[in-house]
C-alpha positions as a Markdown table, in Angstrom:
| # | Residue | x | y | z |
|---|---|---|---|---|
| 1 | Met | -0.9 | 2.5 | -21.8 |
| 2 | Ser | -1.1 | 1.5 | -18.3 |
| 3 | Gln | -4.0 | 0.0 | -16.8 |
| 4 | Ser | -4.2 | 1.1 | -12.9 |
| 5 | Leu | -3.7 | 4.0 | -10.9 |
| 6 | Gln | -1.0 | 2.5 | -8.9 |
| 7 | Asp | 1.2 | 2.7 | -12.5 |
| 8 | Leu | 1.5 | 6.1 | -11.7 |
| 9 | Ala | 4.1 | 5.2 | -9.3 |
| 10 | Val | 6.3 | 3.8 | -12.2 |
| 11 | Leu | 5.1 | 6.3 | -14.8 |
| 12 | His | 5.7 | 9.3 | -12.3 |
| 13 | Pro | 7.9 | 8.3 | -9.1 |
| 14 | Glu | 8.4 | 11.7 | -8.0 |
| 15 | Gly | 4.7 | 12.8 | -8.5 |
| 16 | Trp | 3.2 | 9.8 | -6.9 |
| 17 | Asp | 5.5 | 10.1 | -4.0 |
| 18 | Ala | 4.7 | 13.9 | -3.8 |
| 19 | Met | 1.0 | 13.2 | -4.1 |
| 20 | Leu | 1.1 | 10.6 | -1.4 |
| 21 | Ala | 2.8 | 13.1 | 0.9 |
| 22 | Leu | -0.1 | 15.3 | 0.7 |
| 23 | Gly | -2.1 | 12.5 | 3.0 |
| 24 | Glu | -1.9 | 11.3 | 6.4 |
| 25 | Leu | -1.2 | 7.6 | 7.1 |
| 26 | Arg | -4.2 | 5.8 | 9.1 |
| 27 | Thr | -4.1 | 2.4 | 10.4 |
| 28 | Leu | -7.6 | 0.4 | 10.9 |
| 29 | Ala | -8.5 | -2.5 | 12.7 |
| 30 | Pro | -10.6 | -4.8 | 10.6 |
| 31 | Gln | -14.1 | -4.3 | 10.0 |
| 32 | Thr | -13.9 | -0.5 | 10.3 |
| 33 | Val | -15.7 | 1.6 | 8.2 |
| 34 | Val | -13.7 | 4.2 | 6.1 |
| 35 | Phe | -16.7 | 5.8 | 4.4 |
| 36 | Ala | -20.4 | 5.1 | 4.4 |
| 37 | Asp | -22.7 | 5.4 | 1.3 |
| 38 | Arg | -24.6 | 8.1 | 1.0 |
| 39 | Glu | -21.6 | 10.2 | 3.1 |
| 40 | Pro | -20.1 | 13.4 | 1.6 |
| 41 | Gly | -16.7 | 12.7 | 0.2 |
| 42 | Trp | -13.8 | 14.7 | 1.0 |
| 43 | His | -10.6 | 12.1 | 0.9 |
| 44 | Leu | -8.9 | 10.1 | -1.8 |
| 45 | Phe | -7.6 | 7.1 | -0.4 |
| 46 | Val | -4.6 | 4.9 | -1.1 |
| 47 | Val | -4.3 | 1.3 | 0.3 |
| 48 | Lys | -0.9 | 1.1 | 1.8 |
| 49 | Ala | -1.3 | -2.6 | 3.3 |
| 50 | Gly | -4.2 | -4.8 | 3.9 |
| 51 | Leu | -7.5 | -4.9 | 2.2 |
| 52 | Ile | -10.3 | -2.8 | 1.7 |
| 53 | Glu | -13.9 | -4.1 | 0.5 |
| 54 | Ile | -16.3 | -1.9 | -1.1 |
| 55 | Leu | -19.9 | -2.5 | -0.5 |
| 56 | Lys | -23.3 | -1.7 | -1.4 |
| 57 | Glu | -26.3 | -2.3 | 0.7 |
| 58 | Thr | -28.9 | -3.7 | -1.7 |
| 59 | Ala | -31.7 | -4.4 | 0.8 |
| 60 | Pro | -31.8 | -3.5 | 4.3 |
| 61 | Gly | -29.3 | -5.5 | 5.9 |
| 62 | Ile | -28.0 | -7.4 | 2.9 |
| 63 | Glu | -24.4 | -6.1 | 1.4 |
| 64 | Leu | -23.2 | -6.7 | -1.8 |
| 65 | Arg | -19.3 | -6.9 | -2.2 |
| 66 | Leu | -18.5 | -5.0 | -5.2 |
| 67 | Ala | -14.7 | -5.3 | -5.0 |
| 68 | Ile | -11.6 | -6.0 | -2.8 |
| 69 | Leu | -8.9 | -3.8 | -3.2 |
| 70 | Glu | -5.2 | -4.7 | -2.1 |
| 71 | Ala | -2.2 | -2.7 | -1.5 |
| 72 | Gly | -1.6 | 0.1 | -4.2 |
| 73 | Ala | -5.2 | 0.4 | -4.8 |
| 74 | Val | -7.1 | 3.9 | -5.1 |
| 75 | Phe | -10.3 | 4.4 | -4.1 |
| 76 | Gly | -12.9 | 7.3 | -3.1 |
| 77 | Glu | -11.8 | 9.4 | -6.4 |
| 78 | Gly | -15.5 | 10.2 | -7.1 |
| 79 | Ala | -14.8 | 13.0 | -4.6 |
| 80 | Leu | -12.2 | 14.6 | -6.9 |
| 81 | Phe | -14.9 | 15.5 | -9.3 |
| 82 | Glu | -18.0 | 16.6 | -7.9 |
| 83 | Asp | -19.1 | 17.7 | -4.2 |
| 84 | Ser | -21.5 | 14.5 | -4.3 |
| 85 | Leu | -22.2 | 11.7 | -1.7 |
| 86 | Arg | -20.2 | 8.5 | -1.8 |
| 87 | Ser | -22.1 | 5.7 | -3.5 |
| 88 | Ala | -20.9 | 3.0 | -1.8 |
| 89 | Thr | -19.2 | 1.9 | 1.5 |
| 90 | Ala | -15.5 | 1.2 | 2.0 |
| 91 | Arg | -14.7 | -0.8 | 5.1 |
| 92 | Ser | -11.6 | -2.7 | 6.1 |
| 93 | Phe | -11.5 | -6.4 | 5.5 |
| 94 | Lys | -8.4 | -7.0 | 7.7 |
| 95 | Glu | -6.4 | -4.9 | 9.5 |
| 96 | Val | -5.4 | -1.9 | 7.0 |
| 97 | Glu | -2.7 | 0.7 | 6.6 |
| 98 | Leu | -4.0 | 3.5 | 4.2 |
| 99 | Ile | -3.0 | 7.1 | 3.2 |
| 100 | Glu | -6.0 | 9.8 | 3.4 |
| 101 | Ile | -5.5 | 12.6 | 1.1 |
| 102 | Pro | -7.8 | 15.7 | 1.2 |
| 103 | Val | -9.5 | 16.2 | -2.1 |
| 104 | Thr | -8.6 | 20.0 | -2.1 |
| 105 | Ala | -4.7 | 19.6 | -1.1 |
| 106 | Leu | -5.0 | 17.0 | -4.5 |
| 107 | Arg | -6.8 | 19.4 | -6.7 |
| 108 | Glu | -4.4 | 21.8 | -5.9 |
| 109 | Tyr | -1.4 | 19.6 | -6.5 |
| 110 | Leu | -3.1 | 18.0 | -10.0 |
| 111 | Ser | -3.5 | 21.8 | -11.1 |
| 112 | Ser | 0.3 | 22.4 | -10.5 |
| 113 | Asn | 1.6 | 19.1 | -12.4 |
| 114 | Pro | -0.2 | 18.7 | -15.6 |
| 115 | Ala | 1.9 | 15.8 | -17.0 |
| 116 | Phe | 1.0 | 13.9 | -13.7 |
| 117 | Ala | -2.5 | 14.9 | -13.7 |
| 118 | Leu | -3.1 | 14.1 | -17.3 |
| 119 | Asp | -1.8 | 10.5 | -16.8 |
| 120 | Phe | -4.0 | 10.5 | -13.5 |
| 121 | Tyr | -7.2 | 11.5 | -15.3 |
| 122 | Arg | -6.4 | 9.1 | -18.1 |
| 123 | Leu | -6.2 | 6.2 | -15.7 |
| 124 | Leu | -9.1 | 6.9 | -14.0 |
| 125 | Cys | -11.3 | 7.0 | -17.5 |
| 126 | Gly | -9.6 | 4.1 | -18.3 |
| 127 | Arg | -10.6 | 2.3 | -15.0 |
| 128 | Leu | -14.1 | 3.9 | -15.5 |
| 129 | His | -14.1 | 2.4 | -19.1 |
| 130 | Arg | -13.2 | -1.2 | -17.7 |
| 131 | Ile | -16.1 | -0.9 | -15.1 |
| 132 | Met | -18.9 | -0.1 | -17.5 |
| 133 | Ala | -17.7 | -2.9 | -20.0 |
| 134 | Asp | -18.1 | -5.2 | -17.2 |
| 135 | Leu | -21.2 | -4.0 | -16.3 |
| 136 | Asp | -22.4 | -4.3 | -19.7 |
| 137 | Ala | -21.3 | -7.8 | -20.1 |
| 138 | Asp | -23.2 | -8.5 | -17.1 |
| 139 | Leu | -26.2 | -7.1 | -18.1 |
| 140 | Lys | -26.0 | -9.0 | -21.6 |
| 141 | Thr | -25.7 | -12.0 | -19.8 |
| 142 | Leu | -28.8 | -11.6 | -17.4 |
| 143 | His | -30.8 | -10.7 | -20.6 |
| 144 | Arg | -29.9 | -13.8 | -22.4 |
| 145 | Arg | -30.7 | -16.1 | -19.1 |
| 146 | Leu | -34.2 | -14.2 | -18.6 |
| 147 | Thr | -35.0 | -14.8 | -22.1 |
| 148 | Asn | -34.0 | -18.6 | -22.1 |
| 149 | Ala | -35.7 | -18.8 | -18.9 |
């Protein structure tokens, strides 16, 4: 089974293109905030070119970089599932072209294209599983270091 959301472009090329057509192309200068932590999420994003960094402020003025996303990466998907606040900040690292897809339009598209939606959600769940496995490994490493200190 595929390992990332951009694999949908291979699994469902027409569906992927139709999903991207729901959005609007934006070009961002370096260091432009796409969305901020604790802000409402109304869009899903696809990186077309450039780099996006995902950041979390751990203390006032101290940011931890959680990820750097390259062309083809999908982010902001949490907005699909609940009307909640963003859990991190997304910012352009270099000049970026991205596609901004309104969540309402994407939800409608997914509900009318079940085969595409199934693979879309399956890949999202796979990504979440990998993140949780990485976090578990990091916590075990931290625990070992603390008990051996």
